[in-house]
Coordinates of C-alpha atoms in Angstrom, one line a residue:
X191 CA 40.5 -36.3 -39.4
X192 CA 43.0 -33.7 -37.8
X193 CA 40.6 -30.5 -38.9
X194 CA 37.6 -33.3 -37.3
X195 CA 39.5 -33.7 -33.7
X196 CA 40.4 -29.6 -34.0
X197 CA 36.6 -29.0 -34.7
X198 CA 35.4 -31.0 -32.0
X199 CA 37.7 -29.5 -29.4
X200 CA 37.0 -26.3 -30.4
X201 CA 33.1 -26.7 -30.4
X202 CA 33.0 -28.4 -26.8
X203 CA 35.8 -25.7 -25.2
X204 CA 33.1 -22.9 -26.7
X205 CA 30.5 -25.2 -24.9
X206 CA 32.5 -24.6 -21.9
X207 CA 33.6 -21.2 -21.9
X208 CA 30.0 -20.3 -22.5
X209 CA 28.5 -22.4 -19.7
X210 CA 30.5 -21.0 -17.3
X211 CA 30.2 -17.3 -18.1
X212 CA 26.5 -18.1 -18.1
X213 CA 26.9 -19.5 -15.0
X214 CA 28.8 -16.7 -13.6
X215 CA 26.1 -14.2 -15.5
X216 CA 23.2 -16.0 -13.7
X217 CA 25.2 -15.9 -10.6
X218 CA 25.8 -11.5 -11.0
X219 CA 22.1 -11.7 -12.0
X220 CA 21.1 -13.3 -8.9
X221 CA 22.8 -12.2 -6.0
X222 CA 21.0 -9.9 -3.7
X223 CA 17.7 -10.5 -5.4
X224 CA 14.9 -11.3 -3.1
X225 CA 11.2 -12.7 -4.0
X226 CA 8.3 -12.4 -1.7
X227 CA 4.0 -12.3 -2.4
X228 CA 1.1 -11.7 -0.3
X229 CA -1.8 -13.7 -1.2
X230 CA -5.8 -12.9 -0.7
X231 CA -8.0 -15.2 -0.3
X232 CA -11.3 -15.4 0.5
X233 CA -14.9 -17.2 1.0
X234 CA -17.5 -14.4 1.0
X235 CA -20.9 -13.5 2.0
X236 CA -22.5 -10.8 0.9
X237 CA -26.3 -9.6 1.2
X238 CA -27.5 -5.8 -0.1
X239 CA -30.9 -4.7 1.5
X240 CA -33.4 -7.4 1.7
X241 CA -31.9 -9.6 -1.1
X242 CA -31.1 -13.4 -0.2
X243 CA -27.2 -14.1 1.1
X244 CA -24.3 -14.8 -1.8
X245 CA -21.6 -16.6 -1.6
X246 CA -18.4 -16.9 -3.5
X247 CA -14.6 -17.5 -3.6
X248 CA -12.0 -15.8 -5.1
X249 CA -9.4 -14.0 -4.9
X250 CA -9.3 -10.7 -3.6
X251 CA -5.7 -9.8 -4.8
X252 CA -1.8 -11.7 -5.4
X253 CA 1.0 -9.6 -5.2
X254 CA 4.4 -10.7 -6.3
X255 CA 7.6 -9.2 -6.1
X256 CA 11.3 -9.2 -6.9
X257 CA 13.8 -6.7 -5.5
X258 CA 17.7 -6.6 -6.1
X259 CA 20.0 -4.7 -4.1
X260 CA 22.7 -3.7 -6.2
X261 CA 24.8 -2.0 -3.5
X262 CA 24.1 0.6 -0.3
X263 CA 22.8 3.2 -3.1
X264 CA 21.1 1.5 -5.5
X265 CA 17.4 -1.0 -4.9
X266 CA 15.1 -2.0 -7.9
X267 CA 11.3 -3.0 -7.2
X268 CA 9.5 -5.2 -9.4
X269 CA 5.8 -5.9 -8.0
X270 CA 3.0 -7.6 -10.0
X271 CA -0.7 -7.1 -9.0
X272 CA -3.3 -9.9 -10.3
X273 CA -6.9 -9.5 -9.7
X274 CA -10.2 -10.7 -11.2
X275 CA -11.1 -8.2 -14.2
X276 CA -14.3 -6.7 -13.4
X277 CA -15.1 -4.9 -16.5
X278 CA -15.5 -5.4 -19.9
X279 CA -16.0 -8.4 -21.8
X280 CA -12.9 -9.9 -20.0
X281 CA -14.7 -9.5 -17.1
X282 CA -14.3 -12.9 -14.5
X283 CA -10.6 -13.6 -16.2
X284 CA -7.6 -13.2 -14.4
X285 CA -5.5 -9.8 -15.0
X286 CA -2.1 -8.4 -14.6
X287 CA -1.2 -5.0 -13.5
X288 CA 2.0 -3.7 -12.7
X289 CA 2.1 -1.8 -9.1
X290 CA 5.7 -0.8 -8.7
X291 CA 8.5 -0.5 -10.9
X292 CA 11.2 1.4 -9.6
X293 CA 14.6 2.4 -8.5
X294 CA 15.5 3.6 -5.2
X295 CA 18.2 5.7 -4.4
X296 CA 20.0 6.1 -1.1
X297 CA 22.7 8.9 -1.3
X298 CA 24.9 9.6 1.4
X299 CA 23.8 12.9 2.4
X300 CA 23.6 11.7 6.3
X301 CA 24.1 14.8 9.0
X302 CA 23.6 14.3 12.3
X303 CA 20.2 16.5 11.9
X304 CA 18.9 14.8 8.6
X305 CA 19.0 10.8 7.9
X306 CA 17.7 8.1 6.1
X307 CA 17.1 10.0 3.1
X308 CA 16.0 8.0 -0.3
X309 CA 14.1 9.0 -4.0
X310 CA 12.2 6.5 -5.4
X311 CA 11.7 7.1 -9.6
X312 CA 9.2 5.4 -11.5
X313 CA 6.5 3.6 -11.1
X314 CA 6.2 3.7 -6.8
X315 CA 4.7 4.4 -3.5
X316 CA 1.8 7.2 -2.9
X317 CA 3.0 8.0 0.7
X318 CA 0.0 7.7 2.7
X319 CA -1.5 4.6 2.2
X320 CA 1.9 3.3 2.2
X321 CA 2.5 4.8 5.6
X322 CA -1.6 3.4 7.0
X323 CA -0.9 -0.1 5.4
X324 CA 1.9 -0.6 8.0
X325 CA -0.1 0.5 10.8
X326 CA -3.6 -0.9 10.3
X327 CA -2.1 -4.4 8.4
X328 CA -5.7 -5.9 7.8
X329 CA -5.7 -4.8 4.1
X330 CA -6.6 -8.6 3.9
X331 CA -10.1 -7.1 4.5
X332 CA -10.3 -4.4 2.1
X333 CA -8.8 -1.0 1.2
X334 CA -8.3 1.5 3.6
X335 CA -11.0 4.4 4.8
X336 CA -9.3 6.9 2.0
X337 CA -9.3 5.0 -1.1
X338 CA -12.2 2.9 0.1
X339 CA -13.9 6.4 -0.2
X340 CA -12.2 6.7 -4.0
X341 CA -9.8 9.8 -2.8
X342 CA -6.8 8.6 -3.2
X343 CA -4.8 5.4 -4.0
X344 CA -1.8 3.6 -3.7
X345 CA 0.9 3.9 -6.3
X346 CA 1.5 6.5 -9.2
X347 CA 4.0 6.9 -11.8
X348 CA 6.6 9.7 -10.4
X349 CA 9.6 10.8 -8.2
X350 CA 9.5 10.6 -4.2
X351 CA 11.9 11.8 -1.7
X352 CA 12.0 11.5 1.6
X353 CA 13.8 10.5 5.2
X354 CA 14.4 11.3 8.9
X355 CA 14.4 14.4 11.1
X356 CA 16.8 13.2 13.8
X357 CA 18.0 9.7 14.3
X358 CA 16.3 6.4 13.8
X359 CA 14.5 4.5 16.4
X360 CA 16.3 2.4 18.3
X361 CA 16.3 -1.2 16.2
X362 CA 13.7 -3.2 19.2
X363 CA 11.5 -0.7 18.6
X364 CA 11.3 -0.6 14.6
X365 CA 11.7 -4.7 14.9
X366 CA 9.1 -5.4 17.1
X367 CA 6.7 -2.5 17.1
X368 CA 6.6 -0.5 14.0
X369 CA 9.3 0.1 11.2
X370 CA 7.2 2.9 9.0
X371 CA 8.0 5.8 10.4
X372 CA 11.7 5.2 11.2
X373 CA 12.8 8.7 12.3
X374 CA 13.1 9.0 16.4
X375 CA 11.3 12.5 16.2
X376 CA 9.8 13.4 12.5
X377 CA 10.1 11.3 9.2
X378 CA 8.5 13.0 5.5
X379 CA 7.9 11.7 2.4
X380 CA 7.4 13.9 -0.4
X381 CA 6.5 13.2 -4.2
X382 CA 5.0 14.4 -7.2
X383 CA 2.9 12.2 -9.5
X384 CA 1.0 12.1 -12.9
X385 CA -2.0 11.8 -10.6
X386 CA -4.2 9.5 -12.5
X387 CA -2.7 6.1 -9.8
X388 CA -1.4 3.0 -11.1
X389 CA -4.5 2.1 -13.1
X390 CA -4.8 4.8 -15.6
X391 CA -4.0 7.1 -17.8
X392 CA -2.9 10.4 -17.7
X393 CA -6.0 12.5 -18.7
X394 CA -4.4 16.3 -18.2
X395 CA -1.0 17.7 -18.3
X396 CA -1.4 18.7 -14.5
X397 CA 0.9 16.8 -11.6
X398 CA 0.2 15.8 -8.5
X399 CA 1.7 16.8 -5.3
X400 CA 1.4 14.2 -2.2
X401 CA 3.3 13.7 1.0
X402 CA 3.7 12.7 4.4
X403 CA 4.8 14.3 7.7
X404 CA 5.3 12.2 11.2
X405 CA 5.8 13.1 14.6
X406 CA 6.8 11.4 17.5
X407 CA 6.2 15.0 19.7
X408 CA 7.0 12.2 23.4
X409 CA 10.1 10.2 21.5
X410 CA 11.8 10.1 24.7
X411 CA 9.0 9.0 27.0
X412 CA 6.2 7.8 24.8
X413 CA 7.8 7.1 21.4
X414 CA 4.3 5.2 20.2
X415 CA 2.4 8.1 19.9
X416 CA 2.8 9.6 16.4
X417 CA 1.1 12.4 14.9
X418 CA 0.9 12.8 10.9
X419 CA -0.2 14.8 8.4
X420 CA -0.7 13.9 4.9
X421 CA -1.4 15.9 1.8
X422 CA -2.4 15.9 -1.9
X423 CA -2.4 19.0 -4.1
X424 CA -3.3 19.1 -7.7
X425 CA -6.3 18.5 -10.0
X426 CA -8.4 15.0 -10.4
X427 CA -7.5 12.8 -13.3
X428 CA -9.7 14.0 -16.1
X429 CA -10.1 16.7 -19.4
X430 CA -11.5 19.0 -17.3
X431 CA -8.7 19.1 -14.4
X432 CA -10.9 19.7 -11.0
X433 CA -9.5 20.6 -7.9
X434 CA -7.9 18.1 -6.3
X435 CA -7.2 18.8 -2.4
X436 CA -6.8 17.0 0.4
X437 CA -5.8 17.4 4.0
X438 CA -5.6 14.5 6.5
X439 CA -4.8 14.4 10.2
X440 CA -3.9 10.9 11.9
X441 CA -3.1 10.6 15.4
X442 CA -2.1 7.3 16.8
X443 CA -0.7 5.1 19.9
X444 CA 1.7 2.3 18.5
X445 CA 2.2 -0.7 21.0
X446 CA 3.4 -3.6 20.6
X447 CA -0.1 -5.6 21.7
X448 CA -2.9 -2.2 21.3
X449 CA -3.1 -0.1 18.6
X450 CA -5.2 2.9 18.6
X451 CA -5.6 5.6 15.7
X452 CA -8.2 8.1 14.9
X453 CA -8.0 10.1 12.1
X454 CA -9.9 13.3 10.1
X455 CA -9.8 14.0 6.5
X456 CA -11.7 16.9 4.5
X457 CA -10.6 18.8 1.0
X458 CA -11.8 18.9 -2.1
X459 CA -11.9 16.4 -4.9
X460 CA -10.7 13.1 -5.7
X461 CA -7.9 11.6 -7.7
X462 CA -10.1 10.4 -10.4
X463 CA -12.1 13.5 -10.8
X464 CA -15.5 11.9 -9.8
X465 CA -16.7 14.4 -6.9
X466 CA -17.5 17.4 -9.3
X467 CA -20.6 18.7 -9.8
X468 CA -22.8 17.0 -12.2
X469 CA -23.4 20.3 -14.0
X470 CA -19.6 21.4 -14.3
X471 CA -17.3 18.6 -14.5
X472 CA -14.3 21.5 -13.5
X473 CA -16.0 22.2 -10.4
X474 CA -14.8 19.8 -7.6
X475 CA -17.1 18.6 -4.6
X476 CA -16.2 19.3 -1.1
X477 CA -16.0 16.5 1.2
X478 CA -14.9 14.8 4.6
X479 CA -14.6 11.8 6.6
X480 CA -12.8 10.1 10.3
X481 CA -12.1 6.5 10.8
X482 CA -11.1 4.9 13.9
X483 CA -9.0 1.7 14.1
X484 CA -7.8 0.0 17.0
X485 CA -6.4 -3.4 17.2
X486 CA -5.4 -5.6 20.1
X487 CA -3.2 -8.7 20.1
X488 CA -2.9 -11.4 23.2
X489 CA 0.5 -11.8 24.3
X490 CA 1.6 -14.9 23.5
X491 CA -0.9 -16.2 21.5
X492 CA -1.7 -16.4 17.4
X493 CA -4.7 -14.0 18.4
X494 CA -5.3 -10.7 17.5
X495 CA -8.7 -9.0 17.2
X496 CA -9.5 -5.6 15.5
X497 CA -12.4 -2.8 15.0
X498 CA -12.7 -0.1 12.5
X499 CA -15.6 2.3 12.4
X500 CA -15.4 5.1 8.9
X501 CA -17.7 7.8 7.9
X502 CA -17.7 9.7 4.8
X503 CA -20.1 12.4 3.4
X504 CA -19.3 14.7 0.5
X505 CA -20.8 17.5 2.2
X506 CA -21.8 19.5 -1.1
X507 CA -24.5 16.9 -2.2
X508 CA -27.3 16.3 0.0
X509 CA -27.4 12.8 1.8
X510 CA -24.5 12.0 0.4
X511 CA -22.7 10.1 3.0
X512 CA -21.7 6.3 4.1
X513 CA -20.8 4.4 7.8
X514 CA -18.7 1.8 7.6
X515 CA -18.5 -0.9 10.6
X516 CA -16.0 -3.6 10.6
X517 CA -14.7 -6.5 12.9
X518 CA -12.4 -9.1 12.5
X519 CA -10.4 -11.7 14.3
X520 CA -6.8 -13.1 13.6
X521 CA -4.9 -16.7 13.8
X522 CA -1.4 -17.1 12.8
X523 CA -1.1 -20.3 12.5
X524 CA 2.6 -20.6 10.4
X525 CA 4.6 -17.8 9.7
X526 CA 3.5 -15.5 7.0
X527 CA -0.1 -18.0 7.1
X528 CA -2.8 -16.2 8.9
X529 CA -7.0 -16.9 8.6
X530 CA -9.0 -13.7 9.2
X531 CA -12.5 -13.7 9.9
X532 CA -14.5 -10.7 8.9
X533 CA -18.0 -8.5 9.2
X534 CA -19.1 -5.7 7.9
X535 CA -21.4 -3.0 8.1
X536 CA -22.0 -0.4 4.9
X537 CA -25.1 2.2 5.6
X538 CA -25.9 4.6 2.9
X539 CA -28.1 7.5 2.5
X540 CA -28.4 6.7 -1.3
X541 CA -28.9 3.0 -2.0
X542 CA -29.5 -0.3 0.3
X543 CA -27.1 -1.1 3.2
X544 CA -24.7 -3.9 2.7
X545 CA -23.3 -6.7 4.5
X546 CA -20.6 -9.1 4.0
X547 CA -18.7 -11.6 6.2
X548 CA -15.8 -12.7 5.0
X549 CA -12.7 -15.7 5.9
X550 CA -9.8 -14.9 4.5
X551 CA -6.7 -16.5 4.1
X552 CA -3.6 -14.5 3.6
X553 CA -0.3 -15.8 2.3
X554 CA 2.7 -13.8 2.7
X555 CA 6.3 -15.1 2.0

């Protein structure tokens, strides 16, 4: 009976001990994560040519994500990206993808000169469309004008580094205006990448080079203006390694109710390896393009209202070249809950035009 009562004892102090150092574990494992998502979706309408209207829902894209914050030097990402499959004989099922895994590192190399400065390793941001997203935030709608175009895209597996020229902007500013390019006069981000994106393999042994450089050349009278060049050096994503080279200039006016950019891009290539010449696969296409994006919101109001106008020719093939038209309209109606109502305008040299209007619902929390 004694060695019973002992065994019992023992067995629910264990139960005990273990509960709470679970507890406690959960607890360490916990603290100072976030969760957040951005939802898309959409009715749509779409008619190519002279074909008949056809509509469908579905959802454009549902990003999830975890971050912890261990301390002030060490951040971990964790973002999932599910989409519709639209390939293969899984084609119309729901898939997974990972976007970014990563750690991020903020030493304490702070001068009075050079500030903000962070790596990211792993699985993480491609520098410009990171930087674009924050300034035209209608992704909602669809890519934006460079990897629309299949030039570039939006994460890679690889190292980044970048930070501040100067002080940050004062916090009103980055709070209620913009918060992307931090630094008061010049912020960079640098990094070097398989190349092949988030999506694929790595097809050659070559990496890929891709940054960012702001400006704010008025910070002390017109900090909105910015001025930025971004960059990608390397080869395209396949056996055969074509050039891969691209120069973009983006110059743009950052209010808190009008934004105004305009931007030109021209190089050589693509990520993938897709602009090469269909009789030499190592012999990369040249090509260009300028978008212009301005978007206004009424004070006080849920409102906003947007236009975007893209062309793109790969100037080594013969009409070879696409205009985009877009406009859209904006109601917040709960925090993080917006509708967005769409058109759009594709006209090609090679194949029908295309139209869609879109309402879209996005979901971010």
């Amino acid at each position: 009976m004694k060695i019973y009562v002992k065994f019992i004892t023992a067995t629910f102090l264990f139960a005990f001990i273990f509960s709470v150092q679970a507890q406690t574990l959960e607890k360490n494992i916990l603290e100072g994560v976030t969760m957040s998502g951005d939802w898309f979706i959409a009715n749509s309408n779409t008619k190519s040519g002279n074909d008949s209207w056809e509509n469908e829902f579905k959802i454009k894209r549902s990003y999830f994500t975890l971050k912890k914050e261990f301390n002030d030097v060490f951040y971990v990402r964790y973002t999932q990206d599910i989409a519709i499959d639209k390939e293969g004989s899984d084609a119309g099922n729901v898939e997974t993808r990972m976007k970014y895994l990563y750690l991020k590192i903020k030493p304490k190399w702070n001068t009075k000169f050079v500030t903000g400065n962070f790596f990211e390793i792993g699985m993480i941001h491609r520098p410009w469309i990171t930087y674009e997203q924050e300034v035209n935030v209608y992704r909602v709608q669809g890519n934006m004008p460079g990897e629309r175009n299949g030039l570039y895209n939006s994460a890679g597996f690889g190292v980044l580094f970048g930070g501040n020229i100067g002080p940050k902007m004062d916090k009103d500013y980055l709070n209620d205006i913009n918060e992307s390019m931090p630094g008061k006069y010049a912020s960079f981000a640098i990094g070097i990448y398989n190349g092949g994106g988030y999506a694929s393999f790595e097809e050659n042994s070559n990496k890929v080079f891709e940054g960012t450089l702001h400006f704010r050349p008025f910070a002390n009278s017109i900090p909105q203006i910015q001025l930025t060049h971004g960059f990608n050096y390397g080869k395209g994503n396949t056996i055969e390694a074509p050039e891969f080279t691209q120069n973009l200039l983006h110059l743009g006016y950052m209010g808190k109710y009008l934004i105004l950019t305009g931007q030109y891009q021209f190089g050589k290539g693509d990520f993938r390896g897709d602009f090469v010449d269909s009789l030499d696969a190592s012999k990369s296409l040249s090509n260009e393009g300028y978008s212009f994006f301005v978007e206004y919101k009424i004070k006080n109001s849920p409102f906003a209202a947007f236009l975007r106008y893209d062309n793109f020719e790969v100037t080594d093939l013969e009409n070879n070249n696409v205009k985009r038209q877009l406009a859209g309209f904006k109601y917040s109606f709960y925090q993080g809950f917006s509708l967005v109502l769409t058109g759009e305008k594709d006209t090609f040299n090679i194949r029908e035009d295309e139209t869609n209007i879109e309402l879209n619902l996005q979901i971010s929390f």
